[in-house]
Amino acid sequence: MTDLFDVSGKTALVTGGSRGIGLMIADGLVRAGAHVIVSSRKTADIEAAGEQLGALGDCHAIPGDISTVEGAQALAAATRARFSSLDILVNNAGAVWGAPLEDFPAVGWQKVMSTNVEGIFNLTVALLPELRAAAEVEDPARVINIGSIDGLRTPSVPNYSYSASKAAVHMLTRHLAHELAAEHITVNAIAPGPFESRMMAWALENPDRRAAVEREVPLGRIGRGDDVAGLTMFLASRAGAYMTGTVIPLDGGITGCSSPGAVTDQSVPLT
């Protein structure tokens, strides 16, 4: 049982790893003994995160922008230069946009869909050789996509492209899982609810709004780093080796326990 959740020695890439849920996941993996690369678009931010995590274990920072095919391929090449095989790919990098319905701009669709959906697809495909090199029957390679409960239920804020993109991430997860299962690569998604992040700062940094969000969570609190790191390590370890094609809500019971029609403002309303 002591080895059931062991990820020590595994290689991992976490995109969007400079802050929020990505940093929480990378922190957990590094502390658990994995060899981790963190990546995000802004060089200064990801280098600071890499330095912070490097003090805890083996972690390196690589700037990368997966919103273009070229950017995804460049990040894959940089990962390949460091790891000949990749045990864990965490597709966390994402973008959000909010605007009133009739004012919602084309760029709000292009930016969000190119990062949240196309970025996941392009990076995963680009890293397939490394994932295949790590894959074994008893210990598959793992792809873990970060979706959202906004892709499972209707948000009460005007983040139309974001909610649509996360629903797409969930279906893409299932489709890739079906395609890659025979190659011993599992693909699962985590659909977080409210967590401490830049995306939710507009609500959680205001005491009244934070209290309102907490009231809408059946378990009565905001998600913590060990919540998402723990689920990630379950999916990445022997404990999760027989799971693929799943979308797991990590939301304190919002989607599973709330009354029909209940909604929680958990996504930033305006970019």
PDB file of C-alpha atoms in Angstrom:
ATOM      1  CA  MET A   1       0.000   0.000   0.000  1.00  0.00           C
ATOM      2  CA  THR A   2       2.874   2.405   0.615  1.00  0.00           C
ATOM      3  CA  ASP A   3       3.728   2.265  -3.101  1.00  0.00           C
ATOM      4  CA  LEU A   4       0.174   2.652  -4.355  1.00  0.00           C
ATOM      5  CA  PHE A   5       0.360   6.446  -4.680  1.00  0.00           C
ATOM      6  CA  ASP A   6       4.096   6.654  -5.378  1.00  0.00           C
ATOM      7  CA  VAL A   7       5.171   8.970  -8.207  1.00  0.00           C
ATOM      8  CA  SER A   8       8.821   9.280  -7.208  1.00  0.00           C
ATOM      9  CA  GLY A   9      11.181   9.087 -10.149  1.00  0.00           C
ATOM     10  CA  LYS A  10       8.446   9.786 -12.704  1.00  0.00           C
ATOM     11  CA  THR A  11       8.925  12.551 -15.271  1.00  0.00           C
ATOM     12  CA  ALA A  12       6.230  15.205 -15.572  1.00  0.00           C
ATOM     13  CA  LEU A  13       5.388  18.357 -17.508  1.00  0.00           C
ATOM     14  CA  VAL A  14       2.880  20.791 -15.988  1.00  0.00           C
ATOM     15  CA  THR A  15       1.709  23.621 -18.218  1.00  0.00           C
ATOM     16  CA  GLY A  16       0.395  26.817 -16.663  1.00  0.00           C
ATOM     17  CA  GLY A  17       2.649  25.943 -13.757  1.00  0.00           C
ATOM     18  CA  SER A  18       3.573  29.425 -12.574  1.00  0.00           C
ATOM     19  CA  ARG A  19       0.530  30.003 -10.369  1.00  0.00           C
ATOM     20  CA  GLY A  20      -2.856  28.746  -9.235  1.00  0.00           C
ATOM     21  CA  ILE A  21      -3.842  25.128  -9.785  1.00  0.00           C
ATOM     22  CA  GLY A  22      -0.837  24.433 -12.020  1.00  0.00           C
ATOM     23  CA  LEU A  23       1.576  25.530  -9.320  1.00  0.00           C
ATOM     24  CA  MET A  24      -0.339  23.514  -6.716  1.00  0.00           C
ATOM     25  CA  ILE A  25      -0.055  20.379  -8.856  1.00  0.00           C
ATOM     26  CA  ALA A  26       3.629  20.934  -9.637  1.00  0.00           C
ATOM     27  CA  ASP A  27       4.368  21.549  -5.959  1.00  0.00           C
ATOM     28  CA  GLY A  28       2.743  18.240  -5.027  1.00  0.00           C
ATOM     29  CA  LEU A  29       4.596  16.292  -7.700  1.00  0.00           C
ATOM     30  CA  VAL A  30       7.965  17.809  -6.802  1.00  0.00           C
ATOM     31  CA  ARG A  31       7.479  17.121  -3.093  1.00  0.00           C
ATOM     32  CA  ALA A  32       6.537  13.533  -3.976  1.00  0.00           C
ATOM     33  CA  GLY A  33       9.848  13.002  -5.758  1.00  0.00           C
ATOM     34  CA  ALA A  34       8.887  13.406  -9.424  1.00  0.00           C
ATOM     35  CA  HIS A  35      11.170  15.093 -11.949  1.00  0.00           C
ATOM     36  CA  VAL A  36       9.096  18.068 -13.047  1.00  0.00           C
ATOM     37  CA  ILE A  37       9.148  20.676 -15.780  1.00  0.00           C
ATOM     38  CA  VAL A  38       6.855  23.656 -15.293  1.00  0.00           C
ATOM     39  CA  SER A  39       5.931  25.876 -18.197  1.00  0.00           C
ATOM     40  CA  SER A  40       3.915  29.006 -18.835  1.00  0.00           C
ATOM     41  CA  ARG A  41       3.870  31.889 -21.243  1.00  0.00           C
ATOM     42  CA  LYS A  42       5.541  34.593 -19.130  1.00  0.00           C
ATOM     43  CA  THR A  43       9.256  33.982 -18.678  1.00  0.00           C
ATOM     44  CA  ALA A  44       9.714  35.897 -15.415  1.00  0.00           C
ATOM     45  CA  ASP A  45       6.745  34.198 -13.754  1.00  0.00           C
ATOM     46  CA  ILE A  46       7.723  30.657 -14.712  1.00  0.00           C
ATOM     47  CA  GLU A  47      11.356  31.167 -13.774  1.00  0.00           C
ATOM     48  CA  ALA A  48      10.266  32.395 -10.337  1.00  0.00           C
ATOM     49  CA  ALA A  49       8.046  29.341  -9.948  1.00  0.00           C
ATOM     50  CA  GLY A  50      10.862  27.059 -11.081  1.00  0.00           C
ATOM     51  CA  GLU A  51      13.203  28.566  -8.516  1.00  0.00           C
ATOM     52  CA  GLN A  52      10.585  28.192  -5.775  1.00  0.00           C
ATOM     53  CA  LEU A  53       9.883  24.557  -6.631  1.00  0.00           C
ATOM     54  CA  GLY A  54      13.542  23.774  -7.274  1.00  0.00           C
ATOM     55  CA  ALA A  55      14.213  24.398  -3.595  1.00  0.00           C
ATOM     56  CA  LEU A  56      11.889  21.470  -2.818  1.00  0.00           C
ATOM     57  CA  GLY A  57      13.150  18.931  -5.339  1.00  0.00           C
ATOM     58  CA  ASP A  58      13.903  18.418  -9.019  1.00  0.00           C
ATOM     59  CA  CYS A  59      12.103  21.092 -11.011  1.00  0.00           C
ATOM     60  CA  HIS A  60      13.014  23.099 -14.087  1.00  0.00           C
ATOM     61  CA  ALA A  61      11.215  25.961 -15.807  1.00  0.00           C
ATOM     62  CA  ILE A  62      10.687  26.260 -19.552  1.00  0.00           C
ATOM     63  CA  PRO A  63       8.770  29.237 -20.972  1.00  0.00           C
ATOM     64  CA  GLY A  64       6.220  28.230 -23.580  1.00  0.00           C
ATOM     65  CA  ASP A  65       3.056  29.408 -25.289  1.00  0.00           C
ATOM     66  CA  ILE A  66       0.832  26.519 -26.371  1.00  0.00           C
ATOM     67  CA  SER A  67      -1.806  28.743 -27.995  1.00  0.00           C
ATOM     68  CA  THR A  68      -0.147  28.208 -31.385  1.00  0.00           C
ATOM     69  CA  VAL A  69       0.926  25.007 -33.108  1.00  0.00           C
ATOM     70  CA  GLU A  70       4.478  26.320 -33.298  1.00  0.00           C
ATOM     71  CA  GLY A  71       4.495  27.152 -29.596  1.00  0.00           C
ATOM     72  CA  ALA A  72       3.204  23.724 -28.609  1.00  0.00           C
ATOM     73  CA  GLN A  73       5.788  22.015 -30.795  1.00  0.00           C
ATOM     74  CA  ALA A  74       8.576  24.187 -29.372  1.00  0.00           C
ATOM     75  CA  LEU A  75       7.596  23.261 -25.805  1.00  0.00           C
ATOM     76  CA  ALA A  76       7.462  19.587 -26.777  1.00  0.00           C
ATOM     77  CA  ALA A  77      10.943  19.852 -28.279  1.00  0.00           C
ATOM     78  CA  ALA A  78      12.313  21.525 -25.147  1.00  0.00           C
ATOM     79  CA  THR A  79      10.723  18.819 -22.995  1.00  0.00           C
ATOM     80  CA  ARG A  80      12.180  16.119 -25.275  1.00  0.00           C
ATOM     81  CA  ALA A  81      15.641  17.628 -24.849  1.00  0.00           C
ATOM     82  CA  ARG A  82      15.386  17.074 -21.095  1.00  0.00           C
ATOM     83  CA  PHE A  83      13.291  13.877 -20.880  1.00  0.00           C
ATOM     84  CA  SER A  84      13.574  10.971 -23.333  1.00  0.00           C
ATOM     85  CA  SER A  85      10.278   9.660 -21.972  1.00  0.00           C
ATOM     86  CA  LEU A  86       7.383  11.414 -20.266  1.00  0.00           C
ATOM     87  CA  ASP A  87       5.319   9.662 -17.610  1.00  0.00           C
ATOM     88  CA  ILE A  88       2.890  12.484 -16.798  1.00  0.00           C
ATOM     89  CA  LEU A  89       1.558  15.354 -18.902  1.00  0.00           C
ATOM     90  CA  VAL A  90      -0.638  17.817 -17.016  1.00  0.00           C
ATOM     91  CA  ASN A  91      -2.430  20.101 -19.484  1.00  0.00           C
ATOM     92  CA  ASN A  92      -3.352  22.970 -17.183  1.00  0.00           C
ATOM     93  CA  ALA A  93      -2.513  26.138 -19.169  1.00  0.00           C
ATOM     94  CA  GLY A  94      -5.659  28.077 -19.918  1.00  0.00           C
ATOM     95  CA  ALA A  95      -7.232  31.423 -20.701  1.00  0.00           C
ATOM     96  CA  VAL A  96     -10.541  33.039 -19.757  1.00  0.00           C
ATOM     97  CA  TRP A  97     -12.601  35.875 -21.197  1.00  0.00           C
ATOM     98  CA  GLY A  98     -15.818  37.478 -20.080  1.00  0.00           C
ATOM     99  CA  ALA A  99     -18.077  40.081 -21.681  1.00  0.00           C
ATOM    100  CA  PRO A 100     -21.800  40.779 -22.056  1.00  0.00           C
ATOM    101  CA  LEU A 101     -23.491  38.533 -24.613  1.00  0.00           C
ATOM    102  CA  GLU A 102     -23.961  41.061 -27.393  1.00  0.00           C
ATOM    103  CA  ASP A 103     -20.524  42.592 -26.838  1.00  0.00           C
ATOM    104  CA  PHE A 104     -18.567  39.339 -26.675  1.00  0.00           C
ATOM    105  CA  PRO A 105     -15.600  39.877 -29.065  1.00  0.00           C
ATOM    106  CA  ALA A 106     -14.116  37.493 -31.606  1.00  0.00           C
ATOM    107  CA  VAL A 107     -10.770  37.684 -29.814  1.00  0.00           C
ATOM    108  CA  GLY A 108     -12.488  36.333 -26.698  1.00  0.00           C
ATOM    109  CA  TRP A 109     -13.225  33.149 -28.636  1.00  0.00           C
ATOM    110  CA  GLN A 110      -9.945  32.928 -30.504  1.00  0.00           C
ATOM    111  CA  LYS A 111      -7.694  33.370 -27.469  1.00  0.00           C
ATOM    112  CA  VAL A 112      -9.631  31.009 -25.211  1.00  0.00           C
ATOM    113  CA  MET A 113     -10.241  28.205 -27.704  1.00  0.00           C
ATOM    114  CA  SER A 114      -6.697  28.279 -29.105  1.00  0.00           C
ATOM    115  CA  THR A 115      -5.210  27.893 -25.630  1.00  0.00           C
ATOM    116  CA  ASN A 116      -7.758  25.763 -23.776  1.00  0.00           C
ATOM    117  CA  VAL A 117      -8.627  23.283 -26.523  1.00  0.00           C
ATOM    118  CA  GLU A 118      -6.197  23.468 -29.431  1.00  0.00           C
ATOM    119  CA  GLY A 119      -3.261  23.880 -27.051  1.00  0.00           C
ATOM    120  CA  ILE A 120      -4.086  20.670 -25.211  1.00  0.00           C
ATOM    121  CA  PHE A 121      -4.553  18.781 -28.463  1.00  0.00           C
ATOM    122  CA  ASN A 122      -1.392  20.081 -30.142  1.00  0.00           C
ATOM    123  CA  LEU A 123       0.890  19.584 -27.137  1.00  0.00           C
ATOM    124  CA  THR A 124      -0.407  16.083 -26.419  1.00  0.00           C
ATOM    125  CA  VAL A 125       0.085  15.031 -30.024  1.00  0.00           C
ATOM    126  CA  ALA A 126       3.564  16.562 -30.118  1.00  0.00           C
ATOM    127  CA  LEU A 127       4.583  14.606 -26.992  1.00  0.00           C
ATOM    128  CA  LEU A 128       3.123  11.260 -28.043  1.00  0.00           C
ATOM    129  CA  PRO A 129       6.568   9.749 -28.785  1.00  0.00           C
ATOM    130  CA  GLU A 130       7.711  10.507 -25.233  1.00  0.00           C
ATOM    131  CA  LEU A 131       4.453   9.294 -23.698  1.00  0.00           C
ATOM    132  CA  ARG A 132       4.703   6.077 -25.712  1.00  0.00           C
ATOM    133  CA  ALA A 133       8.277   5.605 -24.531  1.00  0.00           C
ATOM    134  CA  ALA A 134       7.085   5.732 -20.906  1.00  0.00           C
ATOM    135  CA  ALA A 135       3.943   3.622 -21.376  1.00  0.00           C
ATOM    136  CA  GLU A 136       3.730   0.126 -19.898  1.00  0.00           C
ATOM    137  CA  VAL A 137       0.828  -2.271 -19.495  1.00  0.00           C
ATOM    138  CA  GLU A 138       0.981  -2.163 -15.694  1.00  0.00           C
ATOM    139  CA  ASP A 139       2.069   1.470 -15.486  1.00  0.00           C
ATOM    140  CA  PRO A 140       0.578   3.538 -18.322  1.00  0.00           C
ATOM    141  CA  ALA A 141       1.739   6.993 -19.266  1.00  0.00           C
ATOM    142  CA  ARG A 142      -0.747   9.574 -18.008  1.00  0.00           C
ATOM    143  CA  VAL A 143      -2.321  12.645 -19.577  1.00  0.00           C
ATOM    144  CA  ILE A 144      -4.283  14.737 -17.087  1.00  0.00           C
ATOM    145  CA  ASN A 145      -6.328  17.603 -18.524  1.00  0.00           C
ATOM    146  CA  ILE A 146      -7.642  20.394 -16.331  1.00  0.00           C
ATOM    147  CA  GLY A 147     -11.239  21.169 -17.231  1.00  0.00           C
ATOM    148  CA  SER A 148     -13.745  23.021 -15.059  1.00  0.00           C
ATOM    149  CA  ILE A 149     -17.136  22.635 -13.469  1.00  0.00           C
ATOM    150  CA  ASP A 150     -18.082  25.440 -15.877  1.00  0.00           C
ATOM    151  CA  GLY A 151     -17.879  22.742 -18.543  1.00  0.00           C
ATOM    152  CA  LEU A 152     -20.338  20.599 -16.554  1.00  0.00           C
ATOM    153  CA  ARG A 153     -22.988  23.105 -15.508  1.00  0.00           C
ATOM    154  CA  THR A 154     -24.139  26.526 -16.636  1.00  0.00           C
ATOM    155  CA  PRO A 155     -22.183  29.438 -15.126  1.00  0.00           C
ATOM    156  CA  SER A 156     -23.944  32.556 -13.945  1.00  0.00           C
ATOM    157  CA  VAL A 157     -21.299  34.858 -15.435  1.00  0.00           C
ATOM    158  CA  PRO A 158     -20.825  35.739 -19.135  1.00  0.00           C
ATOM    159  CA  ASN A 159     -17.751  33.584 -19.808  1.00  0.00           C
ATOM    160  CA  TYR A 160     -19.224  31.967 -22.921  1.00  0.00           C
ATOM    161  CA  SER A 161     -16.015  30.895 -24.629  1.00  0.00           C
ATOM    162  CA  TYR A 162     -14.516  29.605 -21.386  1.00  0.00           C
ATOM    163  CA  SER A 163     -17.430  27.330 -20.490  1.00  0.00           C
ATOM    164  CA  ALA A 164     -17.634  26.065 -24.079  1.00  0.00           C
ATOM    165  CA  SER A 165     -13.895  25.411 -24.141  1.00  0.00           C
ATOM    166  CA  LYS A 166     -13.967  23.416 -20.911  1.00  0.00           C
ATOM    167  CA  ALA A 167     -16.864  21.291 -22.135  1.00  0.00           C
ATOM    168  CA  ALA A 168     -14.720  20.670 -25.221  1.00  0.00           C
ATOM    169  CA  VAL A 169     -11.775  19.688 -22.994  1.00  0.00           C
ATOM    170  CA  HIS A 170     -13.951  17.082 -21.294  1.00  0.00           C
ATOM    171  CA  MET A 171     -15.031  15.526 -24.599  1.00  0.00           C
ATOM    172  CA  LEU A 172     -11.509  15.738 -26.008  1.00  0.00           C
ATOM    173  CA  THR A 173     -10.346  13.867 -22.909  1.00  0.00           C
ATOM    174  CA  ARG A 174     -12.756  11.021 -23.619  1.00  0.00           C
ATOM    175  CA  HIS A 175     -11.902  10.941 -27.315  1.00  0.00           C
ATOM    176  CA  LEU A 176      -8.138  10.852 -26.708  1.00  0.00           C
ATOM    177  CA  ALA A 177      -8.621   8.211 -24.007  1.00  0.00           C
ATOM    178  CA  HIS A 178     -10.442   6.003 -26.502  1.00  0.00           C
ATOM    179  CA  GLU A 179      -7.723   6.495 -29.116  1.00  0.00           C
ATOM    180  CA  LEU A 180      -4.724   5.949 -26.819  1.00  0.00           C
ATOM    181  CA  ALA A 181      -5.928   3.199 -24.474  1.00  0.00           C
ATOM    182  CA  ALA A 182      -4.463   0.450 -26.665  1.00  0.00           C
ATOM    183  CA  GLU A 183      -1.072   2.187 -26.397  1.00  0.00           C
ATOM    184  CA  HIS A 184      -1.249   2.170 -22.586  1.00  0.00           C
ATOM    185  CA  ILE A 185      -1.655   5.933 -22.276  1.00  0.00           C
ATOM    186  CA  THR A 186      -4.492   6.999 -20.003  1.00  0.00           C
ATOM    187  CA  VAL A 187      -6.273  10.327 -20.443  1.00  0.00           C
ATOM    188  CA  ASN A 188      -8.400  11.760 -17.656  1.00  0.00           C
ATOM    189  CA  ALA A 189      -9.654  15.209 -16.695  1.00  0.00           C
ATOM    190  CA  ILE A 190     -10.077  17.065 -13.419  1.00  0.00           C
ATOM    191  CA  ALA A 191     -12.933  19.604 -13.347  1.00  0.00           C
ATOM    192  CA  PRO A 192     -12.111  22.002 -10.491  1.00  0.00           C
ATOM    193  CA  GLY A 193     -14.584  24.240  -8.724  1.00  0.00           C
ATOM    194  CA  PRO A 194     -13.452  27.285  -6.727  1.00  0.00           C
ATOM    195  CA  PHE A 195      -9.728  27.299  -5.899  1.00  0.00           C
ATOM    196  CA  GLU A 196      -7.337  30.065  -4.935  1.00  0.00           C
ATOM    197  CA  SER A 197      -6.113  31.408  -8.262  1.00  0.00           C
ATOM    198  CA  ARG A 198      -5.694  34.575 -10.265  1.00  0.00           C
ATOM    199  CA  MET A 199      -8.838  33.607 -12.154  1.00  0.00           C
ATOM    200  CA  MET A 200     -10.861  33.736  -8.940  1.00  0.00           C
ATOM    201  CA  ALA A 201      -9.075  36.603  -7.241  1.00  0.00           C
ATOM    202  CA  TRP A 202     -11.909  38.996  -8.150  1.00  0.00           C
ATOM    203  CA  ALA A 203     -14.192  36.987  -5.845  1.00  0.00           C
ATOM    204  CA  LEU A 204     -11.959  35.448  -3.202  1.00  0.00           C
ATOM    205  CA  GLU A 205     -10.065  38.622  -2.300  1.00  0.00           C
ATOM    206  CA  ASN A 206     -13.361  40.288  -1.376  1.00  0.00           C
ATOM    207  CA  PRO A 207     -14.554  38.937   2.005  1.00  0.00           C
ATOM    208  CA  ASP A 208     -18.257  39.195   1.152  1.00  0.00           C
ATOM    209  CA  ARG A 209     -17.878  37.539  -2.229  1.00  0.00           C
ATOM    210  CA  ARG A 210     -15.647  34.840  -0.753  1.00  0.00           C
ATOM    211  CA  ALA A 211     -18.246  34.073   1.896  1.00  0.00           C
ATOM    212  CA  ALA A 212     -20.929  33.876  -0.811  1.00  0.00           C
ATOM    213  CA  VAL A 213     -18.835  31.399  -2.824  1.00  0.00           C
ATOM    214  CA  GLU A 214     -18.162  29.291   0.258  1.00  0.00           C
ATOM    215  CA  ARG A 215     -21.877  29.168   1.051  1.00  0.00           C
ATOM    216  CA  GLU A 216     -22.551  27.657  -2.372  1.00  0.00           C
ATOM    217  CA  VAL A 217     -20.014  24.857  -1.805  1.00  0.00           C
ATOM    218  CA  PRO A 218     -21.663  21.954   0.065  1.00  0.00           C
ATOM    219  CA  LEU A 219     -18.400  21.245   1.928  1.00  0.00           C
ATOM    220  CA  GLY A 220     -18.246  24.913   2.899  1.00  0.00           C
ATOM    221  CA  ARG A 221     -14.747  25.899   1.788  1.00  0.00           C
ATOM    222  CA  ILE A 222     -12.514  26.827  -1.136  1.00  0.00           C
ATOM    223  CA  GLY A 223     -10.299  24.123  -2.650  1.00  0.00           C
ATOM    224  CA  ARG A 224      -6.725  23.840  -1.385  1.00  0.00           C
ATOM    225  CA  GLY A 225      -3.464  22.813  -2.990  1.00  0.00           C
ATOM    226  CA  ASP A 226      -3.417  19.370  -1.411  1.00  0.00           C
ATOM    227  CA  ASP A 227      -6.907  18.689  -2.784  1.00  0.00           C
ATOM    228  CA  VAL A 228      -5.853  19.018  -6.414  1.00  0.00           C
ATOM    229  CA  ALA A 229      -2.332  17.662  -5.878  1.00  0.00           C
ATOM    230  CA  GLY A 230      -3.773  14.594  -4.184  1.00  0.00           C
ATOM    231  CA  LEU A 231      -6.187  13.835  -7.005  1.00  0.00           C
ATOM    232  CA  THR A 232      -3.416  14.384  -9.557  1.00  0.00           C
ATOM    233  CA  MET A 233      -1.116  11.950  -7.774  1.00  0.00           C
ATOM    234  CA  PHE A 234      -3.934   9.404  -7.605  1.00  0.00           C
ATOM    235  CA  LEU A 235      -4.380   9.638 -11.382  1.00  0.00           C
ATOM    236  CA  ALA A 236      -0.605   9.599 -11.973  1.00  0.00           C
ATOM    237  CA  SER A 237       0.232   6.657  -9.696  1.00  0.00           C
ATOM    238  CA  ARG A 238      -0.493   2.924  -9.590  1.00  0.00           C
ATOM    239  CA  ALA A 239      -3.721   3.772  -7.760  1.00  0.00           C
ATOM    240  CA  GLY A 240      -5.129   5.352 -10.919  1.00  0.00           C
ATOM    241  CA  ALA A 241      -3.635   3.015 -13.506  1.00  0.00           C
ATOM    242  CA  TYR A 242      -6.999   1.415 -14.374  1.00  0.00           C
ATOM    243  CA  MET A 243      -8.820   4.697 -15.030  1.00  0.00           C
ATOM    244  CA  THR A 244      -9.136   6.409 -18.376  1.00  0.00           C
ATOM    245  CA  GLY A 245     -11.705   8.595 -20.103  1.00  0.00           C
ATOM    246  CA  THR A 246     -13.012  10.028 -16.827  1.00  0.00           C
ATOM    247  CA  VAL A 247     -13.915  13.611 -15.924  1.00  0.00           C
ATOM    248  CA  ILE A 248     -13.722  14.048 -12.156  1.00  0.00           C
ATOM    249  CA  PRO A 249     -15.372  17.073 -10.498  1.00  0.00           C
ATOM    250  CA  LEU A 250     -13.201  18.499  -7.719  1.00  0.00           C
ATOM    251  CA  ASP A 251     -15.605  21.082  -6.385  1.00  0.00           C
ATOM    252  CA  GLY A 252     -16.614  20.369  -2.803  1.00  0.00           C
ATOM    253  CA  GLY A 253     -19.885  18.862  -3.970  1.00  0.00           C
ATOM    254  CA  ILE A 254     -21.177  21.683  -6.189  1.00  0.00           C
ATOM    255  CA  THR A 255     -22.035  19.515  -9.179  1.00  0.00           C
ATOM    256  CA  GLY A 256     -22.925  16.399  -7.199  1.00  0.00           C
ATOM    257  CA  CYS A 257     -24.843  17.761  -4.217  1.00  0.00           C
ATOM    258  CA  SER A 258     -26.291  21.135  -5.131  1.00  0.00           C
ATOM    259  CA  SER A 259     -29.995  21.590  -5.814  1.00  0.00           C
ATOM    260  CA  PRO A 260     -31.034  21.654  -9.486  1.00  0.00           C
ATOM    261  CA  GLY A 261     -30.470  25.073 -10.980  1.00  0.00           C
ATOM    262  CA  ALA A 262     -27.995  26.166  -8.300  1.00  0.00           C
ATOM    263  CA  VAL A 263     -24.980  28.004  -9.674  1.00  0.00           C
ATOM    264  CA  THR A 264     -21.786  29.318  -8.203  1.00  0.00           C
ATOM    265  CA  ASP A 265     -19.931  32.378  -9.475  1.00  0.00           C
ATOM    266  CA  GLN A 266     -16.487  30.811  -9.725  1.00  0.00           C
ATOM    267  CA  SER A 267     -15.091  32.216 -12.969  1.00  0.00           C
ATOM    268  CA  VAL A 268     -13.768  35.693 -13.628  1.00  0.00           C
ATOM    269  CA  PRO A 269     -16.502  37.771 -15.319  1.00  0.00           C
ATOM    270  CA  LEU A 270     -14.283  40.059 -17.393  1.00  0.00           C
ATOM    271  CA  THR A 271     -10.829  39.624 -18.831  1.00  0.00           C
TER     272      THR A 271
END
